[in-house]
Amino acid sequence: MECLFCKIVDGSIPSKKVFETENVLAFEDIDPQAPFHVIVIPKTHIASAAEINRQNSAVMSEIFEVIAKIAEENQLQDGFRVVNNCGVDGGQTVEHIHFHLMGRRRFGWPAG
Ligand code: 5GP
Ligand code: ZN
């Protein structure tokens, strides 16, 4: 299996786990862009946000439940940024859908 995040799920590549459910894994980003930066993924392989459909979308709501739980457990009550990069134009570098959960700093908009 060639997918980096599938290898993190199966443990063949180590990660610093932050939270886990039966279907969702959250781990620290290796190159954090904020004082708090975790990656939240479905354990099953979905390539990108462009691949979400009626058959596989249930895990997306679970991901956002996990995001709220992580935020609560990590004192992100002042807010946080959730980012999904999709495809080449979106700047996606790992082709397993993932959500960046970042906090403990103020973010600009757009970008930044
Ligand atoms: P993307 O650019 O696809 O939205 O995000 C990929 C993210 O995965 C980047 O923020 C990058 O730092 C992170 N990343 C890449 N390789 C690894 C790794 O081996 N371990 C961890 N924990 N994060 C990684
Ligand atoms: Zn994968």
JSON list of C-alpha atoms and ligand atoms in Angstrom, two decimals:
[
{"chain": "A", "resi": 1, "resn": "MET", "atom": "CA", "xyz": [0.00, 0.00, 0.00]},
{"chain": "A", "resi": 2, "resn": "GLU", "atom": "CA", "xyz": [1.55, 3.30, -1.10]},
{"chain": "A", "resi": 3, "resn": "CYS", "atom": "CA", "xyz": [-0.53, 5.84, 0.77]},
{"chain": "A", "resi": 4, "resn": "LEU", "atom": "CA", "xyz": [1.38, 7.69, 3.52]},
{"chain": "A", "resi": 5, "resn": "PHE", "atom": "CA", "xyz": [-1.65, 8.26, 5.74]},
{"chain": "A", "resi": 6, "resn": "CYS", "atom": "CA", "xyz": [-2.87, 4.65, 5.32]},
{"chain": "A", "resi": 7, "resn": "LYS", "atom": "CA", "xyz": [0.59, 3.67, 6.62]},
{"chain": "A", "resi": 8, "resn": "ILE", "atom": "CA", "xyz": [0.10, 5.97, 9.60]},
{"chain": "A", "resi": 9, "resn": "VAL", "atom": "CA", "xyz": [-3.28, 4.28, 10.23]},
{"chain": "A", "resi": 10, "resn": "ASP", "atom": "CA", "xyz": [-1.76, 0.78, 10.12]},
{"chain": "A", "resi": 11, "resn": "GLY", "atom": "CA", "xyz": [1.20, 1.88, 12.26]},
{"chain": "A", "resi": 12, "resn": "SER", "atom": "CA", "xyz": [3.95, 1.11, 9.74]},
{"chain": "A", "resi": 13, "resn": "ILE", "atom": "CA", "xyz": [4.82, 4.83, 9.84]},
{"chain": "A", "resi": 14, "resn": "PRO", "atom": "CA", "xyz": [4.83, 6.22, 13.39]},
{"chain": "A", "resi": 15, "resn": "SER", "atom": "CA", "xyz": [2.83, 9.28, 14.40]},
{"chain": "A", "resi": 16, "resn": "LYS", "atom": "CA", "xyz": [2.01, 11.19, 17.55]},
{"chain": "A", "resi": 17, "resn": "LYS", "atom": "CA", "xyz": [-1.60, 10.20, 18.08]},
{"chain": "A", "resi": 18, "resn": "VAL", "atom": "CA", "xyz": [-3.91, 12.86, 19.53]},
{"chain": "A", "resi": 19, "resn": "PHE", "atom": "CA", "xyz": [-7.33, 11.18, 19.30]},
{"chain": "A", "resi": 20, "resn": "GLU", "atom": "CA", "xyz": [-8.81, 8.04, 17.81]},
{"chain": "A", "resi": 21, "resn": "THR", "atom": "CA", "xyz": [-12.20, 6.47, 17.20]},
{"chain": "A", "resi": 22, "resn": "GLU", "atom": "CA", "xyz": [-13.15, 3.32, 15.32]},
{"chain": "A", "resi": 23, "resn": "ASN", "atom": "CA", "xyz": [-13.23, 5.26, 12.06]},
{"chain": "A", "resi": 24, "resn": "VAL", "atom": "CA", "xyz": [-11.15, 8.42, 12.61]},
{"chain": "A", "resi": 25, "resn": "LEU", "atom": "CA", "xyz": [-7.54, 9.15, 13.55]},
{"chain": "A", "resi": 26, "resn": "ALA", "atom": "CA", "xyz": [-5.97, 12.47, 14.57]},
{"chain": "A", "resi": 27, "resn": "PHE", "atom": "CA", "xyz": [-2.22, 12.94, 14.86]},
{"chain": "A", "resi": 28, "resn": "GLU", "atom": "CA", "xyz": [0.27, 15.80, 15.11]},
{"chain": "A", "resi": 29, "resn": "ASP", "atom": "CA", "xyz": [1.40, 17.38, 11.83]},
{"chain": "A", "resi": 30, "resn": "ILE", "atom": "CA", "xyz": [5.11, 16.78, 11.23]},
{"chain": "A", "resi": 31, "resn": "ASP", "atom": "CA", "xyz": [5.57, 20.40, 10.04]},
{"chain": "A", "resi": 32, "resn": "PRO", "atom": "CA", "xyz": [3.21, 22.45, 12.20]},
{"chain": "A", "resi": 33, "resn": "GLN", "atom": "CA", "xyz": [1.94, 25.79, 10.86]},
{"chain": "A", "resi": 34, "resn": "ALA", "atom": "CA", "xyz": [0.52, 26.85, 14.22]},
{"chain": "A", "resi": 35, "resn": "PRO", "atom": "CA", "xyz": [1.33, 26.13, 17.88]},
{"chain": "A", "resi": 36, "resn": "PHE", "atom": "CA", "xyz": [-1.44, 23.49, 17.73]},
{"chain": "A", "resi": 37, "resn": "HIS", "atom": "CA", "xyz": [-1.67, 21.61, 14.41]},
{"chain": "A", "resi": 38, "resn": "VAL", "atom": "CA", "xyz": [-3.17, 18.16, 14.02]},
{"chain": "A", "resi": 39, "resn": "ILE", "atom": "CA", "xyz": [-4.27, 16.19, 10.97]},
{"chain": "A", "resi": 40, "resn": "VAL", "atom": "CA", "xyz": [-7.67, 14.45, 11.16]},
{"chain": "A", "resi": 41, "resn": "ILE", "atom": "CA", "xyz": [-8.34, 11.60, 8.74]},
{"chain": "A", "resi": 42, "resn": "PRO", "atom": "CA", "xyz": [-10.78, 8.78, 8.06]},
{"chain": "A", "resi": 43, "resn": "LYS", "atom": "CA", "xyz": [-9.08, 5.42, 8.64]},
{"chain": "A", "resi": 44, "resn": "THR", "atom": "CA", "xyz": [-10.43, 4.19, 5.32]},
{"chain": "A", "resi": 45, "resn": "HIS", "atom": "CA", "xyz": [-8.79, 5.58, 2.21]},
{"chain": "A", "resi": 46, "resn": "ILE", "atom": "CA", "xyz": [-10.65, 8.41, 0.50]},
{"chain": "A", "resi": 47, "resn": "ALA", "atom": "CA", "xyz": [-8.35, 10.27, -1.89]},
{"chain": "A", "resi": 48, "resn": "SER", "atom": "CA", "xyz": [-9.72, 13.80, -1.55]},
{"chain": "A", "resi": 49, "resn": "ALA", "atom": "CA", "xyz": [-12.78, 15.97, -0.89]},
{"chain": "A", "resi": 50, "resn": "ALA", "atom": "CA", "xyz": [-13.64, 15.47, -4.56]},
{"chain": "A", "resi": 51, "resn": "GLU", "atom": "CA", "xyz": [-14.25, 11.77, -3.81]},
{"chain": "A", "resi": 52, "resn": "ILE", "atom": "CA", "xyz": [-16.89, 12.26, -1.10]},
{"chain": "A", "resi": 53, "resn": "ASN", "atom": "CA", "xyz": [-20.23, 10.73, -2.03]},
{"chain": "A", "resi": 54, "resn": "ARG", "atom": "CA", "xyz": [-23.41, 9.36, -0.46]},
{"chain": "A", "resi": 55, "resn": "GLN", "atom": "CA", "xyz": [-21.72, 6.00, 0.20]},
{"chain": "A", "resi": 56, "resn": "ASN", "atom": "CA", "xyz": [-18.68, 7.29, 2.12]},
{"chain": "A", "resi": 57, "resn": "SER", "atom": "CA", "xyz": [-19.80, 10.62, 3.60]},
{"chain": "A", "resi": 58, "resn": "ALA", "atom": "CA", "xyz": [-20.90, 9.41, 7.06]},
{"chain": "A", "resi": 59, "resn": "VAL", "atom": "CA", "xyz": [-17.32, 9.46, 8.32]},
{"chain": "A", "resi": 60, "resn": "MET", "atom": "CA", "xyz": [-17.14, 13.18, 7.47]},
{"chain": "A", "resi": 61, "resn": "SER", "atom": "CA", "xyz": [-19.63, 14.05, 10.23]},
{"chain": "A", "resi": 62, "resn": "GLU", "atom": "CA", "xyz": [-17.66, 11.83, 12.59]},
{"chain": "A", "resi": 63, "resn": "ILE", "atom": "CA", "xyz": [-14.50, 13.76, 11.65]},
{"chain": "A", "resi": 64, "resn": "PHE", "atom": "CA", "xyz": [-16.18, 17.02, 12.66]},
{"chain": "A", "resi": 65, "resn": "GLU", "atom": "CA", "xyz": [-17.40, 15.49, 15.92]},
{"chain": "A", "resi": 66, "resn": "VAL", "atom": "CA", "xyz": [-13.78, 14.50, 16.60]},
{"chain": "A", "resi": 67, "resn": "ILE", "atom": "CA", "xyz": [-12.59, 18.02, 15.73]},
{"chain": "A", "resi": 68, "resn": "ALA", "atom": "CA", "xyz": [-14.99, 19.51, 18.30]},
{"chain": "A", "resi": 69, "resn": "LYS", "atom": "CA", "xyz": [-13.84, 16.99, 20.90]},
{"chain": "A", "resi": 70, "resn": "ILE", "atom": "CA", "xyz": [-10.15, 17.68, 20.26]},
{"chain": "A", "resi": 71, "resn": "ALA", "atom": "CA", "xyz": [-10.79, 21.44, 20.45]},
{"chain": "A", "resi": 72, "resn": "GLU", "atom": "CA", "xyz": [-12.55, 21.00, 23.79]},
{"chain": "A", "resi": 73, "resn": "GLU", "atom": "CA", "xyz": [-9.78, 18.81, 25.21]},
{"chain": "A", "resi": 74, "resn": "ASN", "atom": "CA", "xyz": [-7.00, 21.15, 24.07]},
{"chain": "A", "resi": 75, "resn": "GLN", "atom": "CA", "xyz": [-8.28, 24.52, 25.25]},
{"chain": "A", "resi": 76, "resn": "LEU", "atom": "CA", "xyz": [-9.11, 25.88, 21.80]},
{"chain": "A", "resi": 77, "resn": "GLN", "atom": "CA", "xyz": [-12.15, 27.70, 23.18]},
{"chain": "A", "resi": 78, "resn": "ASP", "atom": "CA", "xyz": [-11.02, 30.97, 21.54]},
{"chain": "A", "resi": 79, "resn": "GLY", "atom": "CA", "xyz": [-11.39, 29.33, 18.13]},
{"chain": "A", "resi": 80, "resn": "PHE", "atom": "CA", "xyz": [-9.46, 27.38, 15.57]},
{"chain": "A", "resi": 81, "resn": "ARG", "atom": "CA", "xyz": [-8.97, 26.95, 11.84]},
{"chain": "A", "resi": 82, "resn": "VAL", "atom": "CA", "xyz": [-10.01, 23.82, 9.89]},
{"chain": "A", "resi": 83, "resn": "VAL", "atom": "CA", "xyz": [-8.50, 23.47, 6.41]},
{"chain": "A", "resi": 84, "resn": "ASN", "atom": "CA", "xyz": [-8.94, 20.93, 3.65]},
{"chain": "A", "resi": 85, "resn": "ASN", "atom": "CA", "xyz": [-6.65, 21.21, 0.64]},
{"chain": "A", "resi": 86, "resn": "CYS", "atom": "CA", "xyz": [-8.09, 19.41, -2.41]},
{"chain": "A", "resi": 87, "resn": "GLY", "atom": "CA", "xyz": [-6.21, 18.55, -5.57]},
{"chain": "A", "resi": 88, "resn": "VAL", "atom": "CA", "xyz": [-3.39, 20.35, -7.32]},
{"chain": "A", "resi": 89, "resn": "ASP", "atom": "CA", "xyz": [-4.94, 23.82, -7.25]},
{"chain": "A", "resi": 90, "resn": "GLY", "atom": "CA", "xyz": [-5.92, 23.33, -3.62]},
{"chain": "A", "resi": 91, "resn": "GLY", "atom": "CA", "xyz": [-2.34, 22.50, -2.65]},
{"chain": "A", "resi": 92, "resn": "GLN", "atom": "CA", "xyz": [-3.02, 18.90, -1.55]},
{"chain": "A", "resi": 93, "resn": "THR", "atom": "CA", "xyz": [0.25, 16.99, -1.12]},
{"chain": "A", "resi": 94, "resn": "VAL", "atom": "CA", "xyz": [-0.99, 13.75, 0.50]},
{"chain": "A", "resi": 95, "resn": "GLU", "atom": "CA", "xyz": [-3.71, 11.99, -1.48]},
{"chain": "A", "resi": 96, "resn": "HIS", "atom": "CA", "xyz": [-5.72, 10.71, 1.50]},
{"chain": "A", "resi": 97, "resn": "ILE", "atom": "CA", "xyz": [-8.38, 13.19, 2.56]},
{"chain": "A", "resi": 98, "resn": "HIS", "atom": "CA", "xyz": [-7.37, 15.09, 5.68]},
{"chain": "A", "resi": 99, "resn": "PHE", "atom": "CA", "xyz": [-8.41, 18.12, 7.66]},
{"chain": "A", "resi": 100, "resn": "HIS", "atom": "CA", "xyz": [-5.86, 20.40, 9.26]},
{"chain": "A", "resi": 101, "resn": "LEU", "atom": "CA", "xyz": [-6.99, 21.51, 12.73]},
{"chain": "A", "resi": 102, "resn": "MET", "atom": "CA", "xyz": [-4.89, 24.47, 13.81]},
{"chain": "A", "resi": 103, "resn": "GLY", "atom": "CA", "xyz": [-5.05, 26.74, 16.80]},
{"chain": "A", "resi": 104, "resn": "ARG", "atom": "CA", "xyz": [-3.39, 28.82, 19.50]},
{"chain": "A", "resi": 105, "resn": "ARG", "atom": "CA", "xyz": [-2.72, 31.65, 17.11]},
{"chain": "A", "resi": 106, "resn": "ARG", "atom": "CA", "xyz": [-4.81, 34.20, 15.21]},
{"chain": "A", "resi": 107, "resn": "PHE", "atom": "CA", "xyz": [-5.40, 33.41, 11.52]},
{"chain": "A", "resi": 108, "resn": "GLY", "atom": "CA", "xyz": [-5.94, 35.86, 8.70]},
{"chain": "A", "resi": 109, "resn": "TRP", "atom": "CA", "xyz": [-8.56, 35.63, 5.97]},
{"chain": "A", "resi": 110, "resn": "PRO", "atom": "CA", "xyz": [-8.28, 34.99, 3.09]},
{"chain": "A", "resi": 111, "resn": "ALA", "atom": "CA", "xyz": [-5.33, 32.61, 3.60]},
{"chain": "A", "resi": 112, "resn": "GLY", "atom": "CA", "xyz": [-2.62, 33.20, 6.19]},
{"chain": "B", "resi": 1, "resn": "5GP", "atom": "P1", "xyz": [-1.63, 18.87, 2.52]},
{"chain": "B", "resi": 1, "resn": "5GP", "atom": "O1", "xyz": [-0.52, 19.74, 2.02]},
{"chain": "B", "resi": 1, "resn": "5GP", "atom": "O2", "xyz": [-1.80, 17.63, 1.66]},
{"chain": "B", "resi": 1, "resn": "5GP", "atom": "O3", "xyz": [-2.90, 19.56, 2.80]},
{"chain": "B", "resi": 1, "resn": "5GP", "atom": "O4", "xyz": [-1.16, 18.39, 3.96]},
{"chain": "B", "resi": 1, "resn": "5GP", "atom": "C1", "xyz": [-0.31, 17.32, 4.20]},
{"chain": "B", "resi": 1, "resn": "5GP", "atom": "C2", "xyz": [0.21, 17.52, 5.59]},
{"chain": "B", "resi": 1, "resn": "5GP", "atom": "O5", "xyz": [0.78, 16.31, 6.02]},
{"chain": "B", "resi": 1, "resn": "5GP", "atom": "C3", "xyz": [1.30, 18.59, 5.70]},
{"chain": "B", "resi": 1, "resn": "5GP", "atom": "O6", "xyz": [0.90, 19.58, 6.63]},
{"chain": "B", "resi": 1, "resn": "5GP", "atom": "C4", "xyz": [2.53, 17.82, 6.17]},
{"chain": "B", "resi": 1, "resn": "5GP", "atom": "O7", "xyz": [3.32, 18.54, 7.10]},
{"chain": "B", "resi": 1, "resn": "5GP", "atom": "C5", "xyz": [1.92, 16.58, 6.79]},
{"chain": "B", "resi": 1, "resn": "5GP", "atom": "N1", "xyz": [2.78, 15.41, 6.70]},
{"chain": "B", "resi": 1, "resn": "5GP", "atom": "C6", "xyz": [3.44, 14.98, 5.60]},
{"chain": "B", "resi": 1, "resn": "5GP", "atom": "N2", "xyz": [4.11, 13.85, 5.87]},
{"chain": "B", "resi": 1, "resn": "5GP", "atom": "C7", "xyz": [3.85, 13.56, 7.17]},
{"chain": "B", "resi": 1, "resn": "5GP", "atom": "C8", "xyz": [4.28, 12.49, 8.04]},
{"chain": "B", "resi": 1, "resn": "5GP", "atom": "O8", "xyz": [5.01, 11.57, 7.66]},
{"chain": "B", "resi": 1, "resn": "5GP", "atom": "N3", "xyz": [3.82, 12.53, 9.32]},
{"chain": "B", "resi": 1, "resn": "5GP", "atom": "C9", "xyz": [3.00, 13.53, 9.77]},
{"chain": "B", "resi": 1, "resn": "5GP", "atom": "N4", "xyz": [2.62, 13.47, 11.05]},
{"chain": "B", "resi": 1, "resn": "5GP", "atom": "N5", "xyz": [2.58, 14.53, 8.98]},
{"chain": "B", "resi": 1, "resn": "5GP", "atom": "C10", "xyz": [3.01, 14.55, 7.70]},
{"chain": "B", "resi": 2, "resn": "ZN", "atom": "ZN", "xyz": [-4.76, 6.35, 2.29]}
]
